[in-house]
CSV table of C-alpha atoms in Angstrom, one decimal:
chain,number,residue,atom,x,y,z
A,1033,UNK,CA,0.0,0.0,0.0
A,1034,UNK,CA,2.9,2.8,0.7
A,1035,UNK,CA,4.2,2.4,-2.5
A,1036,UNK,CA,0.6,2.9,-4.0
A,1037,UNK,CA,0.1,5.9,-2.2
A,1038,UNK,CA,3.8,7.2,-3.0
A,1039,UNK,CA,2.7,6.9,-6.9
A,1040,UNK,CA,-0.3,8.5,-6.3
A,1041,UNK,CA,1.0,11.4,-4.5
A,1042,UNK,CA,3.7,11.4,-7.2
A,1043,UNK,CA,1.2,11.3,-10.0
A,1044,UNK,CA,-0.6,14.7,-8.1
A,1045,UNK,CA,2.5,16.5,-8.2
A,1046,UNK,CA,3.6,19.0,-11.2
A,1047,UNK,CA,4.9,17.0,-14.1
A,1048,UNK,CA,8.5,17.5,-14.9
A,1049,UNK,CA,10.9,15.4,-17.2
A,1050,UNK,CA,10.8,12.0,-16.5
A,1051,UNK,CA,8.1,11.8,-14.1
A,1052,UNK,CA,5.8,9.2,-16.4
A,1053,UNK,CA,8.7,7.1,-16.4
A,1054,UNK,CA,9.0,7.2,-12.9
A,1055,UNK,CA,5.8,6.8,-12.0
A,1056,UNK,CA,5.6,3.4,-14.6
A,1057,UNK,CA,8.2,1.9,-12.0
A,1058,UNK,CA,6.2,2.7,-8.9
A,1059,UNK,CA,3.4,1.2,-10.3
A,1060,UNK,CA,4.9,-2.0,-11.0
A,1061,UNK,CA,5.5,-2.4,-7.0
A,1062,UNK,CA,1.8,-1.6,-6.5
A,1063,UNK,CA,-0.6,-4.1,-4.9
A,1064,UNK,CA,-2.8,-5.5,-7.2
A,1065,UNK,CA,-5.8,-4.3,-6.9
A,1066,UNK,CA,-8.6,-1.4,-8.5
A,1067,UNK,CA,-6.8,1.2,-7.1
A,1068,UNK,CA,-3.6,0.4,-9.3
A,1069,UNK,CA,-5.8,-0.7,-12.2
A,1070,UNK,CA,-7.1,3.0,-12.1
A,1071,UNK,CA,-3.0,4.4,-12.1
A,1072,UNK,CA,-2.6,2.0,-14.9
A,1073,UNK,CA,-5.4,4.3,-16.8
A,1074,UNK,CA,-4.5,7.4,-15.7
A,1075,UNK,CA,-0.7,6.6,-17.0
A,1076,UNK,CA,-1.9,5.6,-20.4
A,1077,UNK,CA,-4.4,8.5,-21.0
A,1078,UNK,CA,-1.0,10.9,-20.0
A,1079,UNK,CA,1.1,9.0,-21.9
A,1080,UNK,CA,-0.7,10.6,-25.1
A,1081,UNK,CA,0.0,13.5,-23.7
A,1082,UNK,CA,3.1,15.7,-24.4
A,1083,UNK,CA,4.7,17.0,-21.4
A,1084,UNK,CA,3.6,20.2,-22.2
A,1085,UNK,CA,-0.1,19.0,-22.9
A,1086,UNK,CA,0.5,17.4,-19.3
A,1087,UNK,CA,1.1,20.0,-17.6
A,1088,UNK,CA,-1.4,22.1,-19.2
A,1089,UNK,CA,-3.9,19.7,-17.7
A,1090,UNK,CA,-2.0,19.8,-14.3
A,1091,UNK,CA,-1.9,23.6,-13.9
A,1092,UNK,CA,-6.2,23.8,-15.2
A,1093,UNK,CA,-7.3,20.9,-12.8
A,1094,UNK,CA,-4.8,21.3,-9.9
A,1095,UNK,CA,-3.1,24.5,-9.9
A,1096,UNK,CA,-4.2,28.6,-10.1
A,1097,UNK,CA,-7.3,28.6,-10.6
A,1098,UNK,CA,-8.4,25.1,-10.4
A,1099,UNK,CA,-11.4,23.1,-11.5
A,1100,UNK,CA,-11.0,21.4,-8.3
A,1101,UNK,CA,-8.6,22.2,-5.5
A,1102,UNK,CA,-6.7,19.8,-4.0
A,1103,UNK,CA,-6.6,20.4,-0.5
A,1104,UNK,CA,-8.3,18.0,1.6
A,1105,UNK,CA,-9.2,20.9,4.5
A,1106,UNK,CA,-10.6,22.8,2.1
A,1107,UNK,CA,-12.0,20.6,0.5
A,1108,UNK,CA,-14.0,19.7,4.0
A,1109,UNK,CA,-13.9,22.6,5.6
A,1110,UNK,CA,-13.3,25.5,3.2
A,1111,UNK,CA,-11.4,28.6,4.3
A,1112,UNK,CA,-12.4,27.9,8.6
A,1113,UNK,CA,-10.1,28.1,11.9
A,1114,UNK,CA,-10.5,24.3,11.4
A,1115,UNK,CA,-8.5,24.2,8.3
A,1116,UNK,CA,-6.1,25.9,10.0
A,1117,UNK,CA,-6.5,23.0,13.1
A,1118,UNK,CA,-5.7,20.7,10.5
A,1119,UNK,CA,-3.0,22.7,8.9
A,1120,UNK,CA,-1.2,22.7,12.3
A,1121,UNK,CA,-1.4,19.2,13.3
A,1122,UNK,CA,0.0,18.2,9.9
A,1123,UNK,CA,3.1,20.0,10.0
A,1124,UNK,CA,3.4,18.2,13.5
A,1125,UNK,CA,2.7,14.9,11.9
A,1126,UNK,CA,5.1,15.9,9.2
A,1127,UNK,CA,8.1,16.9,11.5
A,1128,UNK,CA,7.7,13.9,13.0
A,1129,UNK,CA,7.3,11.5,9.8
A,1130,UNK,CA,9.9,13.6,8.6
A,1131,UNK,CA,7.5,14.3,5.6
A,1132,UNK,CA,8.4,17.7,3.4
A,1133,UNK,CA,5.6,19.5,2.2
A,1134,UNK,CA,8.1,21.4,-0.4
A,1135,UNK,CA,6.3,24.7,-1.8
A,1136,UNK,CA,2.5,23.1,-1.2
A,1137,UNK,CA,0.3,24.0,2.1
A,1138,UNK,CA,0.6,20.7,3.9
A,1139,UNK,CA,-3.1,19.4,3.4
A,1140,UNK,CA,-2.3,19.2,-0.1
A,1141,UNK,CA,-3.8,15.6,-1.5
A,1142,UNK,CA,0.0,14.8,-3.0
A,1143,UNK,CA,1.6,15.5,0.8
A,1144,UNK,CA,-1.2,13.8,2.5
A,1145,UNK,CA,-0.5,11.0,0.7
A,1146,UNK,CA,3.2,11.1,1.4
A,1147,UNK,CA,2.0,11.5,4.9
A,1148,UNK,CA,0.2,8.2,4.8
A,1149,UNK,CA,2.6,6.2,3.0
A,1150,UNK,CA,4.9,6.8,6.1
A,1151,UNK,CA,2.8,7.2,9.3
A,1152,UNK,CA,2.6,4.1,11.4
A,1153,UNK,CA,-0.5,5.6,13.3
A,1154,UNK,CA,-2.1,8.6,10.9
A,1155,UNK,CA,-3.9,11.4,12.5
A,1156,UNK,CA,-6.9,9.9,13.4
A,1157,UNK,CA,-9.0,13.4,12.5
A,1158,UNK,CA,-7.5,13.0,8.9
A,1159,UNK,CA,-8.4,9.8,8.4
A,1160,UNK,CA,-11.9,11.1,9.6
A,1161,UNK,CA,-12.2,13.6,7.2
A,1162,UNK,CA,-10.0,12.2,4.0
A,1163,UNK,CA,-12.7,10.1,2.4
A,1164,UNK,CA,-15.4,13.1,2.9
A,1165,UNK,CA,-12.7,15.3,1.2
A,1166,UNK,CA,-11.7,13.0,-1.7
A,1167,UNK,CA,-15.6,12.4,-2.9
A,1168,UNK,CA,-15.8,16.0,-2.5
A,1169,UNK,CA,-13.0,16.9,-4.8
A,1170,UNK,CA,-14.3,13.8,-6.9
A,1171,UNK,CA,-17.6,15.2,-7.1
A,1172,UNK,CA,-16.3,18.7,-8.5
A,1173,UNK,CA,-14.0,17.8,-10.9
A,1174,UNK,CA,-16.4,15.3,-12.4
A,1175,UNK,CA,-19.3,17.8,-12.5
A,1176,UNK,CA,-16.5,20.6,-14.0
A,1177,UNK,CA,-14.1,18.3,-16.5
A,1178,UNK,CA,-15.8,13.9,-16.5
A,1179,UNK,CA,-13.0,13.3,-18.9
A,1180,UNK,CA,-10.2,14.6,-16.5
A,1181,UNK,CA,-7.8,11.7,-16.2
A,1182,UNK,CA,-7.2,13.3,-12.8
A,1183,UNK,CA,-10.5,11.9,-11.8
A,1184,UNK,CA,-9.1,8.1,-11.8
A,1185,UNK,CA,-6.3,9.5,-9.5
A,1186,UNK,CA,-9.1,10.6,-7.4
A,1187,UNK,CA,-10.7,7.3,-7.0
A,1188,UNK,CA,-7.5,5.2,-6.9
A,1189,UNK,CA,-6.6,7.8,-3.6
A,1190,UNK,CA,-10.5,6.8,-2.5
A,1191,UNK,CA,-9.9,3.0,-2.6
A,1192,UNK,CA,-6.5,2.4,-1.4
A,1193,UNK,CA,-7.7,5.6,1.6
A,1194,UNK,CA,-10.7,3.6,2.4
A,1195,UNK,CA,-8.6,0.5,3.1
A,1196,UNK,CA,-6.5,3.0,5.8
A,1197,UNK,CA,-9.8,3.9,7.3
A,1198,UNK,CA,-11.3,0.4,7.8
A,1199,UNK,CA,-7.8,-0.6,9.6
């Protein structure tokens, strides 16, 4: 499952040279499973893409002005002192996980994966709220793009999360 999550969060970051290459090794040492048959899509339909045409779709699904934001405290709880809860607690969780958020706000969906891959006991209030979020940001992109390939990467998170939730 951590290397699932690693490609995933991987996949959610900008693309740069290389990074479909990459990510084709990660997925090899994925589980089996619907969550890596949906990586497996999402790799093919950017494959088509040249990595300019990829990062075009990045930047107008995930980035500026996004058709959906990928911030899971947003995503739940919008702009709120409880986003900021959330925001603080992660960069604890991080410093301890040693986890680098880079240039992204911690509850981004890439470093929240990260997060997960590597925590031994998650934040139990982000496992709470990490399903809710992911349907949400599911929900608008699908409404906004349905042919985003981003949208598989969406449910591949919500599968393989689910499974983290259950334990």
């Amino acid at each position: 499952m951590d290397k699932l999550l690693e490609a995933l969060a991987l996949a959610l970051d900008y693309p740069i040279p290389g990074r479909l290459e990459t990510l084709w090794r990660l997925w090899i040492e994925c589980p089996r499973g619907q969550p890596k048959k949906k990586l497996e899509q999402f790799l093919k339909e950017v494959e088509k893409l040249s990595l300019g045409e990829w990062e075009e779709l990045y930047t107008r699904t995930l980035d500026l002005t996004p058709t959906t934001a990928p911030y899971v405290g947003f995503a739940v709880y919008g702009e709120s002192y409880q986003r900021g809860e959330l925001l603080a607690a992660l960069v604890r969780a991080f410093a301890e996980e040693g986890v680098d958020p880079g240039s992204e706000l911690p509850d981004h969906l890439a470093n929240v994966l990260r997060y997960l891959a590597r925590a031994k006991r998650p934040l139990p209030e982000l496992l709470e709220i990490l399903p809710k979020a992911l349907a949400e940001m599911h929900k608008t992109l699908k409404t906004l793009d349905a042919t985003s390939p981003y949208l598989l990467l969406l449910e591949a998170a919500g599968e393989a999360v689910s499974g983290l939730v259950r334990r």
